[in-house]
mmCIF file of C-alpha atoms in Angstrom:
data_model
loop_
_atom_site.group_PDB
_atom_site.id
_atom_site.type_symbol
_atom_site.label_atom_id
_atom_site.label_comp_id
_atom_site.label_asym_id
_atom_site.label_seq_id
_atom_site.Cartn_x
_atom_site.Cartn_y
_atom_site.Cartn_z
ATOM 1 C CA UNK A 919 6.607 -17.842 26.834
ATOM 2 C CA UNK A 920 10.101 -17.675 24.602
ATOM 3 C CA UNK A 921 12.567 -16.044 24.863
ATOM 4 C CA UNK A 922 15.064 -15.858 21.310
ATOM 5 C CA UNK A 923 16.587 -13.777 19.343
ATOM 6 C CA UNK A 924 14.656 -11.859 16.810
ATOM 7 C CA UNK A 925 15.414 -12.203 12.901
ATOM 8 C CA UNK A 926 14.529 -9.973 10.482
ATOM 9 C CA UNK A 927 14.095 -12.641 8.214
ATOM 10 C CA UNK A 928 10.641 -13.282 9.573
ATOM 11 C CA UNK A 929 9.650 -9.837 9.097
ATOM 12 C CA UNK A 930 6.790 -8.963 6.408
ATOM 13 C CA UNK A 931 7.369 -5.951 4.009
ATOM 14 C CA UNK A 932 3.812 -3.430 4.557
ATOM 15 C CA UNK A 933 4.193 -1.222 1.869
ATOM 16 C CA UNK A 934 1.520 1.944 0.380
ATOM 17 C CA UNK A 935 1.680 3.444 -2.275
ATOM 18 C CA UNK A 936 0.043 6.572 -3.174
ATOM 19 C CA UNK A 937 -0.771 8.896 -6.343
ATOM 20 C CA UNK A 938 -3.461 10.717 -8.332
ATOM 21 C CA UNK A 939 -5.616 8.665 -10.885
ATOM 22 C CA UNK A 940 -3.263 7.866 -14.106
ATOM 23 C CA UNK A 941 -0.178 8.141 -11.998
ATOM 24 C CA UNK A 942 0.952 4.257 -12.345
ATOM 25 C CA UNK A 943 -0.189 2.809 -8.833
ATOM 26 C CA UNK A 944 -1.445 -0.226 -10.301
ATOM 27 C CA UNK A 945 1.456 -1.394 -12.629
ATOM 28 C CA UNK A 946 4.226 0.270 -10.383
ATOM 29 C CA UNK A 947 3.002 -2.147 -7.338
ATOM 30 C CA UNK A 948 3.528 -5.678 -9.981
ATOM 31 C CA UNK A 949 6.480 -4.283 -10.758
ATOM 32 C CA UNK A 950 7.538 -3.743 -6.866
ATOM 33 C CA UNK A 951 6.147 -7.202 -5.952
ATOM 34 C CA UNK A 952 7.534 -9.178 -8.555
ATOM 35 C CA UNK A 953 10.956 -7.325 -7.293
ATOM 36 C CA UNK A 954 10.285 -8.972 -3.993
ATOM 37 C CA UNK A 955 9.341 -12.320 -5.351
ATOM 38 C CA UNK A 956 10.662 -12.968 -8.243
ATOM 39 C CA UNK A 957 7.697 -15.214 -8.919
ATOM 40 C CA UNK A 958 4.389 -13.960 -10.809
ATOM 41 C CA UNK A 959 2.655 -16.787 -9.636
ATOM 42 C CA UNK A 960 3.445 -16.216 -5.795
ATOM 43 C CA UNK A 961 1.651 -12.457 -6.290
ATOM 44 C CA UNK A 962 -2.234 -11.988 -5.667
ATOM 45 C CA UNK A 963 -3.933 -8.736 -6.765
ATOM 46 C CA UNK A 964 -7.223 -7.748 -4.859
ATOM 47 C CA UNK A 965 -8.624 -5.395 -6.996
ATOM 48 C CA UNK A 966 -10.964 -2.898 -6.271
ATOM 49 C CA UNK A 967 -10.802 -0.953 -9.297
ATOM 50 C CA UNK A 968 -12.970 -2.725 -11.784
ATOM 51 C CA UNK A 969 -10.197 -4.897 -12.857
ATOM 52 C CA UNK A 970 -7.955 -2.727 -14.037
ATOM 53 C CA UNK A 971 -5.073 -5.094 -12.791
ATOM 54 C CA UNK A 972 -6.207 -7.629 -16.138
ATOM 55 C CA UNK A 973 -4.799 -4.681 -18.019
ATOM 56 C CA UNK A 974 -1.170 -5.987 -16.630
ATOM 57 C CA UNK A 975 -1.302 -9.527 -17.777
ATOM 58 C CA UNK A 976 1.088 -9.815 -19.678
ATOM 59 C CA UNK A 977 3.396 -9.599 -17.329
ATOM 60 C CA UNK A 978 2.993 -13.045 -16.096
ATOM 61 C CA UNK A 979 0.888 -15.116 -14.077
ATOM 62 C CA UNK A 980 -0.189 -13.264 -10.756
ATOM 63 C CA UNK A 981 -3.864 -14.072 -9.604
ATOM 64 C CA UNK A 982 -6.762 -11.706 -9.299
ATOM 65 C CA UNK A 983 -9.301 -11.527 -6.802
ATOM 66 C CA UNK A 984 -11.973 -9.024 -7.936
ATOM 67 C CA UNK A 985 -13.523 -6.965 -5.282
ATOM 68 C CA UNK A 986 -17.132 -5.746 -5.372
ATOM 69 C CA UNK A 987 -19.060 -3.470 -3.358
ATOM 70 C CA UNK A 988 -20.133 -3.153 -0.765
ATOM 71 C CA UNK A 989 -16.033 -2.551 0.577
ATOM 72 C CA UNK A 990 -16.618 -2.772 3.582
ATOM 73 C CA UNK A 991 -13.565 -3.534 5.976
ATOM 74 C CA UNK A 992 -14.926 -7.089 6.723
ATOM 75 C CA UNK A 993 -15.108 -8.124 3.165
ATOM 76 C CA UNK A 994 -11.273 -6.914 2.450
ATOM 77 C CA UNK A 995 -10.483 -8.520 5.431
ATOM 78 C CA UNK A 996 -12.187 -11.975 3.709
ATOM 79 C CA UNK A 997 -10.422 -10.947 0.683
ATOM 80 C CA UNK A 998 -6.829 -11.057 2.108
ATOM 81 C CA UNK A 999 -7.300 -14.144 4.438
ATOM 82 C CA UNK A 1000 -8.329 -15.867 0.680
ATOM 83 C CA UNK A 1001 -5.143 -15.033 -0.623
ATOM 84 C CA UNK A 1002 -2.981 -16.286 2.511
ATOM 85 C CA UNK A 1003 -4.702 -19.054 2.477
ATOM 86 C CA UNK A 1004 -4.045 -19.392 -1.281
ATOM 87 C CA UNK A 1005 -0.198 -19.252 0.147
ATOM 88 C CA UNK A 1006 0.528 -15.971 -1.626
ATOM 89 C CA UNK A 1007 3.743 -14.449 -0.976
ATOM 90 C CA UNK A 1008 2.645 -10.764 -2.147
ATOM 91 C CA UNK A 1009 -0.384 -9.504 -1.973
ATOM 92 C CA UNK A 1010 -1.276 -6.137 -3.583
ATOM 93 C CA UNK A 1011 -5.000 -4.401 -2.181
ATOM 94 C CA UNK A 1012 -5.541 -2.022 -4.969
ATOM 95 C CA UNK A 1013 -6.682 -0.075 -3.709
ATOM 96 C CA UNK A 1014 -7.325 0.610 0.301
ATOM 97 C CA UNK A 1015 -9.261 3.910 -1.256
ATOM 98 C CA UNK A 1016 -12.886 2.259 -1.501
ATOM 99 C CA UNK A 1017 -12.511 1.081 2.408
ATOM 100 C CA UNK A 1018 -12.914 4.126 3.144
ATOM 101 C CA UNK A 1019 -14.513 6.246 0.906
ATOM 102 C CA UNK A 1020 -16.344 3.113 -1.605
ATOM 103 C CA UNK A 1021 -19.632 2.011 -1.675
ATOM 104 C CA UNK A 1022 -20.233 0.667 1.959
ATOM 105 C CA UNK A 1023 -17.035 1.770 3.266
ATOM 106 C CA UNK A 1024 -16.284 3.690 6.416
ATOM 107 C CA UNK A 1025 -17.808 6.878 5.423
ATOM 108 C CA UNK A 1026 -20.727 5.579 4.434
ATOM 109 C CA UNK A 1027 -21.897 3.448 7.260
ATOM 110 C CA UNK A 1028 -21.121 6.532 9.104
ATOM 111 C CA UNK A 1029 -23.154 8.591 7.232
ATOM 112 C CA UNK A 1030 -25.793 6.038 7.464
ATOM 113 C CA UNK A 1031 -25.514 5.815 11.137
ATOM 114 C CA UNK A 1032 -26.299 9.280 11.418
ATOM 115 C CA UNK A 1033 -22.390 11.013 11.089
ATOM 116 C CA UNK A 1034 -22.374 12.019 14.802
ATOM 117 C CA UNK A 1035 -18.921 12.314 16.126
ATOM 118 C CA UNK A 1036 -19.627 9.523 18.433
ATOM 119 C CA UNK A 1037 -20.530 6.997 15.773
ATOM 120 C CA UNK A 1038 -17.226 6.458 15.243
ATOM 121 C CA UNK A 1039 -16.759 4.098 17.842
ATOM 122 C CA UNK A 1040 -19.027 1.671 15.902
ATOM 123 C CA UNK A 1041 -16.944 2.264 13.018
ATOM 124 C CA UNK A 1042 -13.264 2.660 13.886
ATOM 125 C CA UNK A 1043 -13.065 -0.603 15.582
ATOM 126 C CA UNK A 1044 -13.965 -2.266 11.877
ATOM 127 C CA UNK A 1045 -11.355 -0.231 10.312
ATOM 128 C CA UNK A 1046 -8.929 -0.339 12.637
ATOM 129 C CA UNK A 1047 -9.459 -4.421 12.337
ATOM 130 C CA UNK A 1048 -9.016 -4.394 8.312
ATOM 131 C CA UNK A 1049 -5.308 -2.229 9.561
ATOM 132 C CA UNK A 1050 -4.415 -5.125 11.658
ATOM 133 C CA UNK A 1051 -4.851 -8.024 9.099
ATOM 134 C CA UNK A 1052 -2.862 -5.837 7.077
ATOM 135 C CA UNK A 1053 -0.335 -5.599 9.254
ATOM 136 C CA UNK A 1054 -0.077 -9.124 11.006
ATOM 137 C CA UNK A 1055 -0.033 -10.974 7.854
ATOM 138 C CA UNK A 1056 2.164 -13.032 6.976
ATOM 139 C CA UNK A 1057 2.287 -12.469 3.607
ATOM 140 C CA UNK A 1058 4.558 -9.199 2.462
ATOM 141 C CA UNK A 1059 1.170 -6.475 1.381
ATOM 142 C CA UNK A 1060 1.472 -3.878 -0.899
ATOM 143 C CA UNK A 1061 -1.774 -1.262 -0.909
ATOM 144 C CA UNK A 1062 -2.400 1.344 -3.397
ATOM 145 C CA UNK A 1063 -4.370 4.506 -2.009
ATOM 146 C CA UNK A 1064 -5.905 7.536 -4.360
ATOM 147 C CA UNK A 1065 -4.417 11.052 -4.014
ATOM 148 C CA UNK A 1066 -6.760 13.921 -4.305
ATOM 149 C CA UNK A 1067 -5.501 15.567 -7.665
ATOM 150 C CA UNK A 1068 -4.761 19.696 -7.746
ATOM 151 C CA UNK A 1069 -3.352 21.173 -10.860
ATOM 152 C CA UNK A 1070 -0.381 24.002 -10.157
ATOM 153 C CA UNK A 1071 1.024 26.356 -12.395
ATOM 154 C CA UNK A 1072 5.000 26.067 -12.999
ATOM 155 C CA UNK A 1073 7.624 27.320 -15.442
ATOM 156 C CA UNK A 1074 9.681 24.851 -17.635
ATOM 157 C CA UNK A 1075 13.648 25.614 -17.871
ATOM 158 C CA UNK A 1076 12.650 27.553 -21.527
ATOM 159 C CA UNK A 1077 10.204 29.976 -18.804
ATOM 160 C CA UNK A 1078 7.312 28.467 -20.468
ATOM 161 C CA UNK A 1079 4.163 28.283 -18.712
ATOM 162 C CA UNK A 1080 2.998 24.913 -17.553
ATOM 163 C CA UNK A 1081 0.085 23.162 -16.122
ATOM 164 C CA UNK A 1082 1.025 20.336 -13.998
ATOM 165 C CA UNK A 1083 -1.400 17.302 -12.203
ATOM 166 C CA UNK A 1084 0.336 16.514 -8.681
ATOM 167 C CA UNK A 1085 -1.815 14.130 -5.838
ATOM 168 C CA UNK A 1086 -2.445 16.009 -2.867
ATOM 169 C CA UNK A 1087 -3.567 13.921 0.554
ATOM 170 C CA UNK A 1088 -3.967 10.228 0.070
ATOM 171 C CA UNK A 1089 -8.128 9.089 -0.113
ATOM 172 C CA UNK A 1090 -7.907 7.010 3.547
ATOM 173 C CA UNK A 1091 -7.631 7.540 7.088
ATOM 174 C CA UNK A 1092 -5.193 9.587 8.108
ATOM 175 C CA UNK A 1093 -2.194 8.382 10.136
ATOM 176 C CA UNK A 1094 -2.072 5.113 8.026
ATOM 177 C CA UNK A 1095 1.015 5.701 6.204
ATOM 178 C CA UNK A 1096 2.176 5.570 9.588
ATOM 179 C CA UNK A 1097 2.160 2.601 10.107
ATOM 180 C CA UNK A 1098 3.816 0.640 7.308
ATOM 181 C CA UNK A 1099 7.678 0.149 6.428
ATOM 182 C CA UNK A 1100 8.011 2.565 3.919
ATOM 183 C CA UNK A 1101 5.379 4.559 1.778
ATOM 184 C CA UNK A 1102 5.789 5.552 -1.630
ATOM 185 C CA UNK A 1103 4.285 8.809 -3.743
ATOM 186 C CA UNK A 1104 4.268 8.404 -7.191
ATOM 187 C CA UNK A 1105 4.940 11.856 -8.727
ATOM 188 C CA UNK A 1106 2.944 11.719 -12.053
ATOM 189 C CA UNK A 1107 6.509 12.396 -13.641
ATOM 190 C CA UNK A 1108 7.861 9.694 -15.700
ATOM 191 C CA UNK A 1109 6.299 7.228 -12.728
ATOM 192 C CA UNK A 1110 8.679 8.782 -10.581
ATOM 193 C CA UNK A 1111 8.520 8.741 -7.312
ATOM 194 C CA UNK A 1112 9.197 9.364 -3.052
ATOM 195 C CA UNK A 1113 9.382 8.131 0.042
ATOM 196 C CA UNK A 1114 6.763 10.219 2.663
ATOM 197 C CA UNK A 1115 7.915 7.061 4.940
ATOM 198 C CA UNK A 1116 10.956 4.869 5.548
ATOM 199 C CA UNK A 1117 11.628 2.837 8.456
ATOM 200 C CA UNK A 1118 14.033 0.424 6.555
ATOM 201 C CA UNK A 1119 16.880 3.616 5.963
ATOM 202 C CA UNK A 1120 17.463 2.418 2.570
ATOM 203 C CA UNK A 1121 16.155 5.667 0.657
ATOM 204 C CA UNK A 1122 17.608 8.413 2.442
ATOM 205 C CA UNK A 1123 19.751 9.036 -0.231
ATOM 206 C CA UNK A 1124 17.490 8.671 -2.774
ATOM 207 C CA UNK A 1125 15.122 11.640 -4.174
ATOM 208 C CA UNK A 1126 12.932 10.917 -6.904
ATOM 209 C CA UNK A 1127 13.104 7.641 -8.821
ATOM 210 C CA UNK A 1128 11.283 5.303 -10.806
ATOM 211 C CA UNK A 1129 9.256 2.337 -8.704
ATOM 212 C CA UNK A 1130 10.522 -1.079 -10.737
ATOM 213 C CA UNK A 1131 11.415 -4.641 -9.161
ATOM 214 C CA UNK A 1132 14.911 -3.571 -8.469
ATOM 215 C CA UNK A 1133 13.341 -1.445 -5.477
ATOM 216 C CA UNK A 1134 11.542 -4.865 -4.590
ATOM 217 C CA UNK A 1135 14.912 -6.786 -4.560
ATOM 218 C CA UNK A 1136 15.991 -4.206 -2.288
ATOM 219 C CA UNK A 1137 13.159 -4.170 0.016
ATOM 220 C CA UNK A 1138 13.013 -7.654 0.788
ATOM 221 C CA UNK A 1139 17.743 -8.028 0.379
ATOM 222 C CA UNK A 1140 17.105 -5.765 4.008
ATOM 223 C CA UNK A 1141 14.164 -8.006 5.409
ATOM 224 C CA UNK A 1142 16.371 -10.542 4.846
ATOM 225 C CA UNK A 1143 19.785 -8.995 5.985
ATOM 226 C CA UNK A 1144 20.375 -10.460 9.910
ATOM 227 C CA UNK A 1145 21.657 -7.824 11.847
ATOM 228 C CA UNK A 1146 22.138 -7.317 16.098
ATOM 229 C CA UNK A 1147 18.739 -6.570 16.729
ATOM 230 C CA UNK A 1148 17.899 -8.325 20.088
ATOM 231 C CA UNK A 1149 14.602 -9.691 21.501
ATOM 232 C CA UNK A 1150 13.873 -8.400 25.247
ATOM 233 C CA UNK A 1151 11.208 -9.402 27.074
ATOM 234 C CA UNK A 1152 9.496 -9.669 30.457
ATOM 235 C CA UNK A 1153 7.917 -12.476 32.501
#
């Protein structure tokens, strides 16, 4: 055992983003991880969505790593362990939606088991391992997740009737969000967007705005800020 001091310098950004189909996820997360590389070539794309990252090329030279069914949480977890070993700095799963709900995601081999209650625990232990290669890379990850789209009527500021899309609960296991360093909504407004979770304290201020790289330079300006966090630890 060692005992040091801890840096924040070492940490690795675990980022979602979330929002109904149209919404931006795709080209808002580039955007955010070229912010916190400032390197196309250092960003890796695994793509779940029938390559719809291609549709971004021109904004530079980030890889691609097409994902086919079945999605289950073994072959994401192959996926990402490509791309580290690839030496990628970002990596974007767009999106974490088909792990769960896909072709041969968790639902389904559920289902398939039966969809007793207690079939979970041949199930949850596979997802819960795809959550932990997520989280103890040690590459900064950026995942996109599907929001369940309602449509709300609303009044512009002429008291003219409106029909407006808005994303409802994110398309994954609950509690995920949970467990990353901040999580992002895009609001379907102008690719607007919110924080449902920040553990870096840079957005409390901040109420809707627009996901670019200059929230990526800010992201990875705190990871890399030292500050009087301590290590303490037991024998």
């Amino acid at each position: 055992m060692i005992l040091k001091k801890s840096e924040k310098k070492d940490f690795k950004l675990k980022i979602g983003l979330s929002g109904a189909s149209g919404f931006g996820k795709t080209y808002s997360s580039l955007l955010l991880a070229y912010g916190i590389t400032d390197d196309w070539s250092k960003i890796a794309v695994i793509d779940s969505e029938n390559g719809s990252s291609n549709l971004y090329a021109h904004l530079g030279d980030f890889s691609v790593l097409k994902l086919l069914p079945p999605y289950s949480p073994e072959n994401y977890i192959k996926a990402i362990r490509m791309c580290e070993n690839a030496l990628k700095e970002v990596i974007i799963i767009d999106s974490i939606t088909h792990e769960w709900k896909g072709i041969g995601g968790c639902l389904e081999m559920h289902s398939k088991l039966g969809g007793r209650f207690q079939d979970w625990s041949k199930i949850t232990p596979r997802h819960q391992a795809f959550v932990d290669a997520i989280l103890m890379s040690d590459s900064h990850i950026i995942t996109t997740a599907r929001r369940r789209i309602e449509y709300v009527m609303d009044r512009d500021e002429k008291g003219k009737l409106l029909v407006t899309k808005v994303g409802t609960k994110e398309e994954t296991r609950n509690g995920f969000e949970y467990e990353l360093t901040v999580n992002f909504e895009l609001l379907g407004h102008g690719f607007l967007a919110k924080t449902t979770k920040d553990r870096t304290g840079i957005f409390v201020n901040d109420r809707n705005f627009m996901i670019d790289d200059s929230i990526g330079k800010r992201l990875v300006k705190w990871c890399r800020t030292e500050d009087e966090i301590k290590e303490v630890s037991s024998t």
